[in-house]
mmCIF file of C-alpha atoms in Angstrom:
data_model
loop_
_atom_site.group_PDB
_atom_site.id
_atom_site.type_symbol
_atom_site.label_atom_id
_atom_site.label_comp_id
_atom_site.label_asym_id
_atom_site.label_seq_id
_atom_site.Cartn_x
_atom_site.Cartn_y
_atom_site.Cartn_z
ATOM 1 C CA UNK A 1 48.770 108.282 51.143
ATOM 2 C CA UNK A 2 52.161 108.404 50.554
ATOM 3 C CA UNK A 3 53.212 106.685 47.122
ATOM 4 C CA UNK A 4 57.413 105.907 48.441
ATOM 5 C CA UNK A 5 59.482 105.728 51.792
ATOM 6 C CA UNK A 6 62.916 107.777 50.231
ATOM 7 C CA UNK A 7 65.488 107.039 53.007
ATOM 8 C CA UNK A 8 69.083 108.559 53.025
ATOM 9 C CA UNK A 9 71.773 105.796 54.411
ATOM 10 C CA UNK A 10 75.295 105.093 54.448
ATOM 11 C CA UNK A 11 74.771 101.871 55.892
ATOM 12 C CA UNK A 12 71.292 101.330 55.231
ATOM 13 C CA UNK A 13 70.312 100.390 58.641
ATOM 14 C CA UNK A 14 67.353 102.585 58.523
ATOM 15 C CA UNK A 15 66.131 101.182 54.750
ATOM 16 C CA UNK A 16 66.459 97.389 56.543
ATOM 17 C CA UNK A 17 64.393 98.798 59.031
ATOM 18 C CA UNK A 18 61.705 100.054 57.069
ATOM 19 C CA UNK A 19 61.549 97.018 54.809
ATOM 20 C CA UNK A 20 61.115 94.480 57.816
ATOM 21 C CA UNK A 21 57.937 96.073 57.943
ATOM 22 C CA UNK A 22 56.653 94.780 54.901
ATOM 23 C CA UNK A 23 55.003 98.682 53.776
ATOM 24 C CA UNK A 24 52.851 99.065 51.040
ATOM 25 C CA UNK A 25 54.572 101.317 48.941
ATOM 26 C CA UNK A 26 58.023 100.849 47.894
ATOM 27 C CA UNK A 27 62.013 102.320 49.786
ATOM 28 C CA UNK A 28 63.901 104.001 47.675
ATOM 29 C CA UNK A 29 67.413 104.027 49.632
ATOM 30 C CA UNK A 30 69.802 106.850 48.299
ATOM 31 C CA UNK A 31 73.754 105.971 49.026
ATOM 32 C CA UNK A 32 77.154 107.255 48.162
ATOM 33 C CA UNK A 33 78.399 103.951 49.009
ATOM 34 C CA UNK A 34 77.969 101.130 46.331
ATOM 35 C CA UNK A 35 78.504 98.328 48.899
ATOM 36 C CA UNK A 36 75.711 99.085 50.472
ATOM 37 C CA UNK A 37 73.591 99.700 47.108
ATOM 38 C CA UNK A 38 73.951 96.393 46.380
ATOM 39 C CA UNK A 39 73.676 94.779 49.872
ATOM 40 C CA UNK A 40 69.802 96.946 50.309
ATOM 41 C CA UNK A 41 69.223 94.883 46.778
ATOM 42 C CA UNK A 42 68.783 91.993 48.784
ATOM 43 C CA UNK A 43 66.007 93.637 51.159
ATOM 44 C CA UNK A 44 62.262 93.338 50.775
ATOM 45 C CA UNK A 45 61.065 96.049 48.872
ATOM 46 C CA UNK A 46 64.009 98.096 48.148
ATOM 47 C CA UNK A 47 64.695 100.038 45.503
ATOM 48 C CA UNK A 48 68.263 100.872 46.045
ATOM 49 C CA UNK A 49 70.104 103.984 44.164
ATOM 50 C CA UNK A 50 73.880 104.451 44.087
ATOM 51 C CA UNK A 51 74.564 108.085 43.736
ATOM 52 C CA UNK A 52 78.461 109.353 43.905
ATOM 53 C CA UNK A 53 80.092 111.055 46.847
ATOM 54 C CA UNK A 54 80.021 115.040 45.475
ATOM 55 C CA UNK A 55 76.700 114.587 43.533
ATOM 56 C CA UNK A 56 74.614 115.031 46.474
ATOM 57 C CA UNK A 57 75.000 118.053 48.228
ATOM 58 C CA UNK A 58 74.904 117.200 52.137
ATOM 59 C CA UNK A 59 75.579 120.444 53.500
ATOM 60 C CA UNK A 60 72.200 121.507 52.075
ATOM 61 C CA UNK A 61 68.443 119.847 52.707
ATOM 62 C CA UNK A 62 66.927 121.307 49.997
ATOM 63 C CA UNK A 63 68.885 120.115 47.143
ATOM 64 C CA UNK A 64 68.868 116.415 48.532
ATOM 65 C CA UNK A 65 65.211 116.276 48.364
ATOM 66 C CA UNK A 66 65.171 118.017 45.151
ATOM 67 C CA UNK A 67 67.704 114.714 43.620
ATOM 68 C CA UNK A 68 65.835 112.110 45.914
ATOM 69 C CA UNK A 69 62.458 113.571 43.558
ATOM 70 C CA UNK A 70 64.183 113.329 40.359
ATOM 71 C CA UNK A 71 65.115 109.481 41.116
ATOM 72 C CA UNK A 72 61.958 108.403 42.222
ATOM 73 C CA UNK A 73 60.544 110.029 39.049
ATOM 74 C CA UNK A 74 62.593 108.632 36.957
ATOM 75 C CA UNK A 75 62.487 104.840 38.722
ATOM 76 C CA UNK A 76 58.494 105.148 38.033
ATOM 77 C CA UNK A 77 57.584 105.488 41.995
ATOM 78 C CA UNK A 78 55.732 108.186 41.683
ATOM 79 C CA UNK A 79 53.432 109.130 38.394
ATOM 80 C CA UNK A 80 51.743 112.599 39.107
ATOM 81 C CA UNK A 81 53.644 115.709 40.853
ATOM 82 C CA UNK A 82 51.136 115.728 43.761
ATOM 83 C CA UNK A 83 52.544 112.271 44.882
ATOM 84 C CA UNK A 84 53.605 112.728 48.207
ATOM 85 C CA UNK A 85 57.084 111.070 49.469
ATOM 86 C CA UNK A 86 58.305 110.397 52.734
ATOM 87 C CA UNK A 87 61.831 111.214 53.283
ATOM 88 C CA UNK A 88 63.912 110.325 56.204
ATOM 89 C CA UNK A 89 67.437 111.426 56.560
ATOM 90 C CA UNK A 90 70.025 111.735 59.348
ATOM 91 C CA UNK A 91 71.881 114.846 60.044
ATOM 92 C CA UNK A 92 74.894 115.280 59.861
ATOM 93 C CA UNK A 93 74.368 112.758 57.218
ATOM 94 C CA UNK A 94 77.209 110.046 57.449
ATOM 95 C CA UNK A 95 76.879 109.775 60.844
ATOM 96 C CA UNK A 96 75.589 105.797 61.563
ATOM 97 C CA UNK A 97 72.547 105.805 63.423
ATOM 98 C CA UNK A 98 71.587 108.921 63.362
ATOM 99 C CA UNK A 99 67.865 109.028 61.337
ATOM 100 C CA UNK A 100 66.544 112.174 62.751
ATOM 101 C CA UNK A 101 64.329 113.965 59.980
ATOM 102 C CA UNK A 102 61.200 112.479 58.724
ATOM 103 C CA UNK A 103 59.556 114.651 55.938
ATOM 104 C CA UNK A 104 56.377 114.431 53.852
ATOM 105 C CA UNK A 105 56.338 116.321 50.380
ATOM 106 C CA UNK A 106 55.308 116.263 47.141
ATOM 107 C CA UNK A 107 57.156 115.232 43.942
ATOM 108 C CA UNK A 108 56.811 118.150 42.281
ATOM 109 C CA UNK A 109 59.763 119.894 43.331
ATOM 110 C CA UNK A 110 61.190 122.791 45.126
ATOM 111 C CA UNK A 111 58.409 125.288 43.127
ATOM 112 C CA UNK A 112 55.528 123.474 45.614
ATOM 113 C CA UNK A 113 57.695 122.585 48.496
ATOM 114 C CA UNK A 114 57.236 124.655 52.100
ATOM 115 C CA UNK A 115 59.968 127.391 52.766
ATOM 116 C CA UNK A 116 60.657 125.680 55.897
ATOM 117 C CA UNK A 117 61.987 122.273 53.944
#
């Protein structure tokens, strides 16, 4: 069982989403934009994270899931390395809408993640 729902938004249509279904575990919605940081505040469940346009690297996968890790580590989602977290993302991120990778994977990190990620 999955121990957090990480979702990637610039609007945070797709954390709203999520949290109208009342999950079990806790959203942890990622954004470069602070209005919407604090408007996912107000949602059910979500654990919203402000992170500054240039810190995430959106041309590349990889390191996105390696920062969306280190936050929910560091927010206390996730306790032990074989935690898994579902991450859902749109790509080309920025574009509204547009929530079209779903991915399971540990919180270890890159060392225990599959090639393909």
């Amino acid at each position: 069982n999955a121990k957090a729902i990480i979702s990637f938004t610039c609007g945070g249509t797709t954390a709203q989403k999520a949290s109208k279904k009342r999950p079990d575990v806790p959203i942890l919605a990622i954004s470069p934009l602070l209005t919407t940081s604090r408007q996912l505040s107000l949602s059910w469940g979500v654990y919203p994270e402000y992170v500054e346009e240039g810190v995430l690297d959106t041309d590349n996968f990889r390191s996105m899931l390696r920062e969306a890790c280190g936050i929910a580590i560091k927010k206390g989602l996730v306790s032990d390395a074989n935690d898994l977290l579902v991450v859902t993302a749109g790509f080309p991120f920025g574009t509204p809408g547009a929530a079209n990778i779903v991915r399971v994977i540990p919180a270890a990190g890159p060392t225990y993640w599959d090639s393909s990620l």
